[in-house]
Amino acid sequence: MQLQQLFYVAEVAERGSINKAAEALFISQPSLSKAIINLESELNIRIFDRNNKGATLTEEGKSLYQYVRTILNQMELIEGISASDAPKVLPAASYPVLTVSRALAGFYRRRQGYGIALRMREVQLAEVVEAVASSAEIGIVFINNAQFKEFKHTIGYKNLEFNPIAQDTWYIDAGPESPLYGRSEVSMKELLGLLLIGYLDNISWNQADSAFALSAFSVVSA
C-alpha cells in the first residue's frame, strides 16, 4: 500500500467520479483506475461501486475512507511543521541530450520565484519509461521511426501517455579525417560501415543492421 493510493481513494470518494478525480490529480483515468484496482486487490475488498453516473463508496469503502481521511489529515499537520516556503519537487527523467538540460535549466530559472525544484535523472530510453511508471512526473525521450512501434506498445502496457513535442532529423559530427567530411547529406546505409559514437540504448542501438529501418532513414544531414 502506498500513500499515493490513499490520496487517490480520497479524491475519488470526495468527487464521486474517477474521471473528475483524474482531472484534479492531473493523471490519466486508466492510471487512476489501475491504482484503485491494485489497492482493492491488496486489501481484498471492493472500495467503489462504479456505474455510468460515477463511483460511490461501498460499505467497506466507507470504513476505509474514514481511516484514509484521518491519515491524510495527520499528514497535513506533519507537512505544516516544515517551512511553508519549501519548494515543490518536480521529478523528471530524460534521455541524456544537452538540449534537454538547457531547456530545463531555463525552465527552472524562469520559475525560481514559484517555489519549484527540479530533480532530473538522465538515463536510457527504457529507463525513462520505467522512471515515469514508478516515480517521475514527466519523461523526455528521443525516438525514431524504427523504435516507435515498440515504444508505443511499452507505454501502452504501463498506462502511460505520450505527447510529441517536436520532430527533427539526425545530424552527424564528422571530423576532417572522416570520408563524410564536407558532405551535406549521407545515406543511412553509408553509416552502417562506420564507427558511431553515441549513447547506447537497449531498444534502438543493439544491432546496427537490424535497429535502423533504412527505408525510414534514407538521408541524414551531416
CSV table of C-alpha atoms in Angstrom, one decimal:
chain,number,residue,atom,x,y,z
A,1,MET,CA,0.0,0.0,0.0
A,2,GLN,CA,1.3,3.4,-0.9
A,3,LEU,CA,0.3,6.8,0.5
A,4,GLN,CA,-0.4,8.0,-3.1
A,5,GLN,CA,-3.2,5.3,-3.3
A,6,LEU,CA,-4.8,6.8,-0.2
A,7,PHE,CA,-4.8,10.2,-1.8
A,8,TYR,CA,-6.5,8.7,-4.9
A,9,VAL,CA,-9.2,7.0,-2.8
A,10,ALA,CA,-10.0,10.2,-1.0
A,11,GLU,CA,-10.1,12.2,-4.2
A,12,VAL,CA,-12.5,9.7,-5.9
A,13,ALA,CA,-14.7,9.4,-2.9
A,14,GLU,CA,-15.0,13.2,-2.5
A,15,ARG,CA,-15.6,13.9,-6.1
A,16,GLY,CA,-17.8,10.9,-6.8
A,17,SER,CA,-16.2,10.3,-10.1
A,18,ILE,CA,-13.0,8.7,-11.3
A,19,ASN,CA,-12.8,11.0,-14.4
A,20,LYS,CA,-13.2,14.1,-12.3
A,21,ALA,CA,-10.7,12.9,-9.7
A,22,ALA,CA,-8.2,12.1,-12.5
A,23,GLU,CA,-8.6,15.6,-13.9
A,24,ALA,CA,-8.0,17.1,-10.4
A,25,LEU,CA,-4.9,14.9,-9.9
A,26,PHE,CA,-3.5,15.6,-13.4
A,27,ILE,CA,-3.2,11.9,-14.2
A,28,SER,CA,-4.9,9.7,-16.8
A,29,GLN,CA,-8.2,7.9,-15.9
A,30,PRO,CA,-6.7,4.5,-16.7
A,31,SER,CA,-3.7,5.1,-14.3
A,32,LEU,CA,-6.1,6.2,-11.6
A,33,SER,CA,-8.4,3.2,-12.1
A,34,LYS,CA,-5.4,0.8,-12.1
A,35,ALA,CA,-4.1,2.2,-8.8
A,36,ILE,CA,-7.6,1.8,-7.2
A,37,ILE,CA,-8.0,-1.7,-8.5
A,38,ASN,CA,-4.5,-2.6,-7.2
A,39,LEU,CA,-5.4,-1.3,-3.8
A,40,GLU,CA,-8.7,-3.3,-3.8
A,41,SER,CA,-6.8,-6.4,-4.7
A,42,GLU,CA,-4.2,-5.8,-2.0
A,43,LEU,CA,-6.9,-5.2,0.7
A,44,ASN,CA,-9.2,-7.9,-0.7
A,45,ILE,CA,-12.2,-5.5,-0.6
A,46,ARG,CA,-14.2,-3.6,-3.1
A,47,ILE,CA,-13.8,0.1,-2.4
A,48,PHE,CA,-16.1,1.7,-5.0
A,49,ASP,CA,-19.2,0.7,-7.0
A,50,ARG,CA,-18.7,2.0,-10.5
A,51,ASN,CA,-21.5,2.9,-12.9
A,52,ASN,CA,-22.4,5.4,-15.6
A,53,LYS,CA,-23.1,8.1,-13.0
A,54,GLY,CA,-19.8,7.8,-11.3
A,55,ALA,CA,-18.2,6.0,-8.4
A,56,THR,CA,-19.7,5.5,-4.9
A,57,LEU,CA,-18.2,4.0,-1.8
A,58,THR,CA,-19.2,0.5,-0.8
A,59,GLU,CA,-19.8,-0.2,2.9
A,60,GLU,CA,-16.3,-1.5,3.2
A,61,GLY,CA,-15.2,1.6,1.2
A,62,LYS,CA,-16.9,3.9,3.7
A,63,SER,CA,-15.0,2.3,6.6
A,64,LEU,CA,-11.7,2.6,4.7
A,65,TYR,CA,-12.4,6.2,3.7
A,66,GLN,CA,-12.7,7.2,7.4
A,67,TYR,CA,-9.3,5.8,8.1
A,68,VAL,CA,-7.9,7.3,4.9
A,69,ARG,CA,-9.2,10.8,5.8
A,70,THR,CA,-7.7,10.5,9.3
A,71,ILE,CA,-4.3,9.6,7.9
A,72,LEU,CA,-4.4,12.4,5.3
A,73,ASN,CA,-5.4,14.9,7.9
A,74,GLN,CA,-2.5,13.9,10.1
A,75,MET,CA,-0.2,14.1,7.1
A,76,GLU,CA,-1.3,17.7,6.5
A,77,LEU,CA,-0.4,18.5,10.1
A,78,ILE,CA,3.0,16.9,9.7
A,79,GLU,CA,3.7,18.8,6.5
A,80,GLY,CA,2.7,22.0,8.3
A,81,ILE,CA,5.7,21.6,10.6
A,82,SER,CA,8.1,22.1,7.7
A,83,ALA,CA,8.9,25.5,6.3
A,84,SER,CA,6.0,26.9,4.4
A,85,ASP,CA,8.3,28.1,1.6
A,86,ALA,CA,9.8,24.7,1.0
A,87,PRO,CA,10.0,24.1,-2.8
A,88,LYS,CA,7.8,21.6,-4.6
A,89,VAL,CA,10.0,19.0,-6.3
A,90,LEU,CA,9.2,18.0,-9.9
A,91,PRO,CA,10.9,14.6,-10.5
A,92,ALA,CA,11.7,14.1,-14.2
A,93,ALA,CA,13.7,11.6,-16.3
A,94,SER,CA,15.3,12.3,-19.7
A,95,TYR,CA,17.4,10.7,-22.3
A,96,PRO,CA,20.8,12.4,-21.9
A,97,VAL,CA,20.8,15.2,-24.5
A,98,LEU,CA,22.3,18.6,-24.0
A,99,THR,CA,19.3,20.5,-25.4
A,100,VAL,CA,17.0,19.0,-22.7
A,101,SER,CA,19.3,20.0,-19.9
A,102,ARG,CA,19.4,23.6,-21.3
A,103,ALA,CA,15.7,23.7,-21.7
A,104,LEU,CA,15.0,22.5,-18.2
A,105,ALA,CA,17.7,24.9,-16.8
A,106,GLY,CA,15.8,27.7,-18.5
A,107,PHE,CA,12.5,26.5,-17.1
A,108,TYR,CA,14.0,26.5,-13.6
A,109,ARG,CA,15.4,30.0,-13.9
A,110,ARG,CA,12.1,31.4,-15.1
A,111,ARG,CA,10.2,29.9,-12.2
A,112,GLN,CA,12.6,30.4,-9.3
A,113,GLY,CA,10.1,32.6,-7.6
A,114,TYR,CA,7.3,29.9,-7.8
A,115,GLY,CA,8.9,27.5,-5.3
A,116,ILE,CA,9.6,24.7,-7.8
A,117,ALA,CA,12.7,22.5,-7.6
A,118,LEU,CA,13.7,20.0,-10.4
A,119,ARG,CA,15.1,16.6,-9.8
A,120,MET,CA,16.4,15.2,-13.0
A,121,ARG,CA,17.7,11.7,-13.9
A,122,GLU,CA,19.5,11.2,-17.2
A,123,VAL,CA,19.0,7.6,-18.3
A,124,GLN,CA,18.5,5.4,-21.3
A,125,LEU,CA,15.1,5.3,-23.1
A,126,ALA,CA,13.8,2.1,-21.4
A,127,GLU,CA,14.8,3.5,-18.0
A,128,VAL,CA,12.9,6.8,-18.7
A,129,VAL,CA,9.8,4.8,-19.3
A,130,GLU,CA,10.4,2.8,-16.0
A,131,ALA,CA,11.0,6.0,-14.1
A,132,VAL,CA,7.7,7.6,-15.2
A,133,ALA,CA,5.9,4.4,-14.5
A,134,SER,CA,7.2,4.4,-10.9
A,135,SER,CA,8.2,7.9,-9.6
A,136,ALA,CA,8.9,10.6,-12.2
A,137,GLU,CA,6.2,13.0,-13.1
A,138,ILE,CA,7.5,13.5,-16.7
A,139,GLY,CA,9.9,11.8,-19.0
A,140,ILE,CA,11.6,13.3,-22.1
A,141,VAL,CA,12.6,10.8,-24.8
A,142,PHE,CA,14.1,10.9,-28.3
A,143,ILE,CA,12.7,8.2,-30.5
A,144,ASN,CA,13.0,7.3,-34.2
A,145,ASN,CA,10.5,5.6,-36.5
A,146,ALA,CA,12.2,2.3,-36.1
A,147,GLN,CA,11.7,2.4,-32.3
A,148,PHE,CA,8.2,3.9,-32.3
A,149,LYS,CA,6.1,0.7,-32.6
A,150,GLU,CA,7.8,-1.0,-29.7
A,151,PHE,CA,7.9,2.2,-27.6
A,152,LYS,CA,4.1,2.7,-28.0
A,153,HIS,CA,3.5,-0.9,-27.1
A,154,THR,CA,5.6,-0.5,-23.9
A,155,ILE,CA,4.0,2.7,-22.7
A,156,GLY,CA,0.5,1.4,-23.5
A,157,TYR,CA,1.2,-1.6,-21.4
A,158,LYS,CA,2.2,0.6,-18.5
A,159,ASN,CA,-0.8,3.0,-18.9
A,160,LEU,CA,1.4,6.0,-19.7
A,161,GLU,CA,0.6,8.9,-22.1
A,162,PHE,CA,2.9,10.1,-24.9
A,163,ASN,CA,2.7,13.6,-26.3
A,164,PRO,CA,5.1,14.6,-29.1
A,165,ILE,CA,6.9,17.9,-28.6
A,166,ALA,CA,8.8,18.3,-31.8
A,167,GLN,CA,10.2,16.5,-34.8
A,168,ASP,CA,13.6,16.8,-36.2
A,169,THR,CA,16.3,15.0,-38.2
A,170,TRP,CA,19.6,13.4,-37.2
A,171,TYR,CA,22.9,15.2,-37.7
A,172,ILE,CA,26.4,13.8,-37.8
A,173,ASP,CA,29.6,15.4,-36.4
A,174,ALA,CA,32.3,14.4,-38.9
A,175,GLY,CA,36.0,15.5,-38.5
A,176,PRO,CA,38.4,16.4,-41.2
A,177,GLU,CA,39.7,12.8,-41.4
A,178,SER,CA,36.2,11.3,-42.0
A,179,PRO,CA,35.1,10.3,-45.5
A,180,LEU,CA,31.9,12.2,-44.7
A,181,TYR,CA,33.6,15.5,-44.0
A,182,GLY,CA,32.2,18.3,-46.1
A,183,ARG,CA,29.2,16.4,-47.2
A,184,SER,CA,25.7,18.0,-46.8
A,185,GLU,CA,23.9,14.7,-46.9
A,186,VAL,CA,24.7,11.0,-46.4
A,187,SER,CA,22.5,7.9,-46.6
A,188,MET,CA,21.9,5.7,-43.6
A,189,LYS,CA,23.4,2.8,-45.5
A,190,GLU,CA,26.7,4.6,-45.6
A,191,LEU,CA,26.8,4.9,-41.8
A,192,LEU,CA,26.5,1.1,-41.2
A,193,GLY,CA,30.1,0.6,-42.1
A,194,LEU,CA,31.4,3.3,-39.8
A,195,LEU,CA,32.2,3.5,-36.1
A,196,LEU,CA,29.5,5.7,-34.5
A,197,ILE,CA,29.9,7.3,-31.1
A,198,GLY,CA,26.7,7.9,-29.1
A,199,TYR,CA,24.6,6.7,-26.3
A,200,LEU,CA,23.8,3.0,-26.5
A,201,ASP,CA,20.1,2.2,-25.9
A,202,ASN,CA,18.6,-1.3,-25.5
A,203,ILE,CA,15.7,-0.5,-27.7
A,204,SER,CA,17.3,1.1,-30.7
A,205,TRP,CA,21.0,0.6,-30.9
A,206,ASN,CA,21.6,-3.1,-30.1
A,207,GLN,CA,22.4,-4.2,-33.6
A,208,ALA,CA,23.2,-1.7,-36.4
A,209,ASP,CA,22.0,-3.9,-39.1
A,210,SER,CA,18.5,-4.5,-37.6
A,211,ALA,CA,18.0,-1.4,-35.5
A,212,PHE,CA,17.6,1.0,-38.3
A,213,ALA,CA,14.9,0.9,-40.9
A,214,LEU,CA,16.7,2.0,-43.9
A,215,SER,CA,13.5,2.9,-45.7
A,216,ALA,CA,12.6,5.2,-42.9
A,217,PHE,CA,16.0,6.8,-42.6
A,218,SER,CA,17.2,7.3,-46.1
A,219,VAL,CA,19.0,10.5,-45.6
A,220,VAL,CA,20.8,12.1,-42.6
A,221,SER,CA,22.1,15.7,-42.6
A,222,ALA,CA,25.8,15.9,-42.0
